[in-house]
PDB file of C-alpha atoms and ligand atoms in Angstrom:
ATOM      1  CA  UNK A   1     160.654 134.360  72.022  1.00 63.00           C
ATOM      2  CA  UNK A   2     157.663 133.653  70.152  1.00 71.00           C
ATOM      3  CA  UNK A   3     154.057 134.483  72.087  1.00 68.00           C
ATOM      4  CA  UNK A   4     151.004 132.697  71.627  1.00 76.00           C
ATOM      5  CA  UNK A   5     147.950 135.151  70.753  1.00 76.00           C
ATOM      6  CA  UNK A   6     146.348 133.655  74.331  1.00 75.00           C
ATOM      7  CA  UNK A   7     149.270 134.726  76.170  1.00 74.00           C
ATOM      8  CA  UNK A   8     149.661 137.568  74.493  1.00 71.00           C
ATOM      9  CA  UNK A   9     146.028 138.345  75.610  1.00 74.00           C
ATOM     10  CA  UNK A  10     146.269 137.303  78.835  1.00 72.00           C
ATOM     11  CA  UNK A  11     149.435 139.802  79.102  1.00 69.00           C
ATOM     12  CA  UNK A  12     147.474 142.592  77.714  1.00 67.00           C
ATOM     13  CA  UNK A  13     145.157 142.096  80.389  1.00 67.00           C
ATOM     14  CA  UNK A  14     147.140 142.245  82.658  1.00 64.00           C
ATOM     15  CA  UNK A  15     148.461 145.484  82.042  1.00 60.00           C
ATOM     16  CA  UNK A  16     144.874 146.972  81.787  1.00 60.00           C
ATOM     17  CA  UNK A  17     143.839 145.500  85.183  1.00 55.00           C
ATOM     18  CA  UNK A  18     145.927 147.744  86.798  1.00 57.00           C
ATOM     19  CA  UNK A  19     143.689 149.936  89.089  1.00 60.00           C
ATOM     20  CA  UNK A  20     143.378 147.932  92.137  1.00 63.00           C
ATOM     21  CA  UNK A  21     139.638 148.830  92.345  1.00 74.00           C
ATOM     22  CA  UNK A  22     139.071 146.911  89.053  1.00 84.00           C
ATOM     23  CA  UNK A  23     138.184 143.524  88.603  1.00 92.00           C
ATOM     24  CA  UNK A  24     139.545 140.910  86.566  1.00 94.00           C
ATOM     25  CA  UNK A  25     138.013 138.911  83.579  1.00 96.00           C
ATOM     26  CA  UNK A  26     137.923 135.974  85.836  1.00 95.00           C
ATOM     27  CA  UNK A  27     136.010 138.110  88.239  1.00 95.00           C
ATOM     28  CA  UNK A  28     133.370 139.869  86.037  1.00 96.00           C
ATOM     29  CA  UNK A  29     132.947 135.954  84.255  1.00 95.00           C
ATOM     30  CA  UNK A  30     131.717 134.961  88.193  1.00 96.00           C
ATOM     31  CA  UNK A  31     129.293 137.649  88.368  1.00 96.00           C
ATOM     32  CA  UNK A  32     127.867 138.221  85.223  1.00 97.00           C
ATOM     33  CA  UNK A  33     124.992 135.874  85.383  1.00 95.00           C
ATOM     34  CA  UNK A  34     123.916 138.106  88.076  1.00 96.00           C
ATOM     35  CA  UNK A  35     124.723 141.124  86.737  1.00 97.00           C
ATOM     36  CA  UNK A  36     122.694 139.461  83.356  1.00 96.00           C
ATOM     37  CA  UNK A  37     119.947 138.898  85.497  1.00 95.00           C
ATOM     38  CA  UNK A  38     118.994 141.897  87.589  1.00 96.00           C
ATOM     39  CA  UNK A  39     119.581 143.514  83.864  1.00 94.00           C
ATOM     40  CA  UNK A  40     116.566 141.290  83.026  1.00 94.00           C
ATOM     41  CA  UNK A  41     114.227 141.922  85.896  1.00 94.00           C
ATOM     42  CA  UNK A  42     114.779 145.831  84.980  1.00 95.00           C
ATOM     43  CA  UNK A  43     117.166 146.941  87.575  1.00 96.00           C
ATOM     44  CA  UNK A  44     119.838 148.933  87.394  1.00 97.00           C
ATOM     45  CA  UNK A  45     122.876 146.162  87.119  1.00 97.00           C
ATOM     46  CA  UNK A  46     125.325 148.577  86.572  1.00 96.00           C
ATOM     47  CA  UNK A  47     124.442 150.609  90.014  1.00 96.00           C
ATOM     48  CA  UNK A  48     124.119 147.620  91.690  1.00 96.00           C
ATOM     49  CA  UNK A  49     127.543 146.271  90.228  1.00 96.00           C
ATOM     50  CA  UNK A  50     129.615 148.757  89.280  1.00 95.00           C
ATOM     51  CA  UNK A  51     133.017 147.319  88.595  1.00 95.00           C
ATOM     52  CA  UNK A  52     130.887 144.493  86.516  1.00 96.00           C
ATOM     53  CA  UNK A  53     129.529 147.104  84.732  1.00 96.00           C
ATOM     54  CA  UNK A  54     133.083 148.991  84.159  1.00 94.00           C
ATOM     55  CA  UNK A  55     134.669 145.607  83.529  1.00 95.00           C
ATOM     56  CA  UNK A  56     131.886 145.252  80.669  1.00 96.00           C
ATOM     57  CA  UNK A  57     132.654 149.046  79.417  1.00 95.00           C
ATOM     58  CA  UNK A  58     136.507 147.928  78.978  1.00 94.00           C
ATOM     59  CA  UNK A  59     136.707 144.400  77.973  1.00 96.00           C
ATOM     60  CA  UNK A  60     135.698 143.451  74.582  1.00 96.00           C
ATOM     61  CA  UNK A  61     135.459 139.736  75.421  1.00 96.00           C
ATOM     62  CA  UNK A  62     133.050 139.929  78.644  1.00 97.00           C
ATOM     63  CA  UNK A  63     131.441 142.211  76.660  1.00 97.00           C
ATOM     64  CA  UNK A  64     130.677 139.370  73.860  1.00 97.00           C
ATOM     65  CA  UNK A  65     129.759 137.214  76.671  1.00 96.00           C
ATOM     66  CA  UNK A  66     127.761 139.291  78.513  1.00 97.00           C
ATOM     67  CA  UNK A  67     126.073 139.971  75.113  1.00 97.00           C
ATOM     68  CA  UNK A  68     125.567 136.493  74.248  1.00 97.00           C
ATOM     69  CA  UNK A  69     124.289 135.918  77.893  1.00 95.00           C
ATOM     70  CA  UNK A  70     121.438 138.135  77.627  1.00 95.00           C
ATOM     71  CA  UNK A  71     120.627 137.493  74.175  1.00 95.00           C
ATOM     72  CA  UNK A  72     120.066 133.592  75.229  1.00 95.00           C
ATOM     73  CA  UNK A  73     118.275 134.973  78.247  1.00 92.00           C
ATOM     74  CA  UNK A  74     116.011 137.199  76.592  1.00 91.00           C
ATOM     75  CA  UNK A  75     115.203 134.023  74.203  1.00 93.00           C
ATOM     76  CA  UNK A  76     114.354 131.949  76.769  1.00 87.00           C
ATOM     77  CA  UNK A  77     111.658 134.254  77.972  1.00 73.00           C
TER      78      UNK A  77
HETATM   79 ZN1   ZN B   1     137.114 140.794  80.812  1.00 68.47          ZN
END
């Protein structure tokens, strides 16, 4: 059976989501705007949201976006 690297991904995932308590890329993807901006306005995002913040801590690709996010944020201002 040959595996497509986006399935492969999404499988990989899917075996590091495994603590119930955790949240998903889909998950983290909904809230990071939010998580971007209270980041922005000098709160503390990652007390506020903490399984955003421990999505962010374990996922290299919300990481990137969250990255990206608040580097196109911060330009804005
Ligand atoms: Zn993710």
């Amino acid at each position: 059976m040959r595996l497509e690297p986006v399935k492969l991904k999404k499988m990989v995932r899917g075996i590091l989501a495994t603590r119930p308590d955790e949240i998903g890329c889909d998950e983290c993807f909904a809230q990071l705007d939010r998580f971007v901006e209270m980041q922005l306005a000098g709160k503390n995002a990652a007390e506020a949201m903490p399984l955003v913040h421990d999505h962010l801590e374990r996922c290299h690709d919300c990481r990137e976006e969250f990255e990206a996010l608040l580097a196109a944020l911060r330009a804005l201002e």
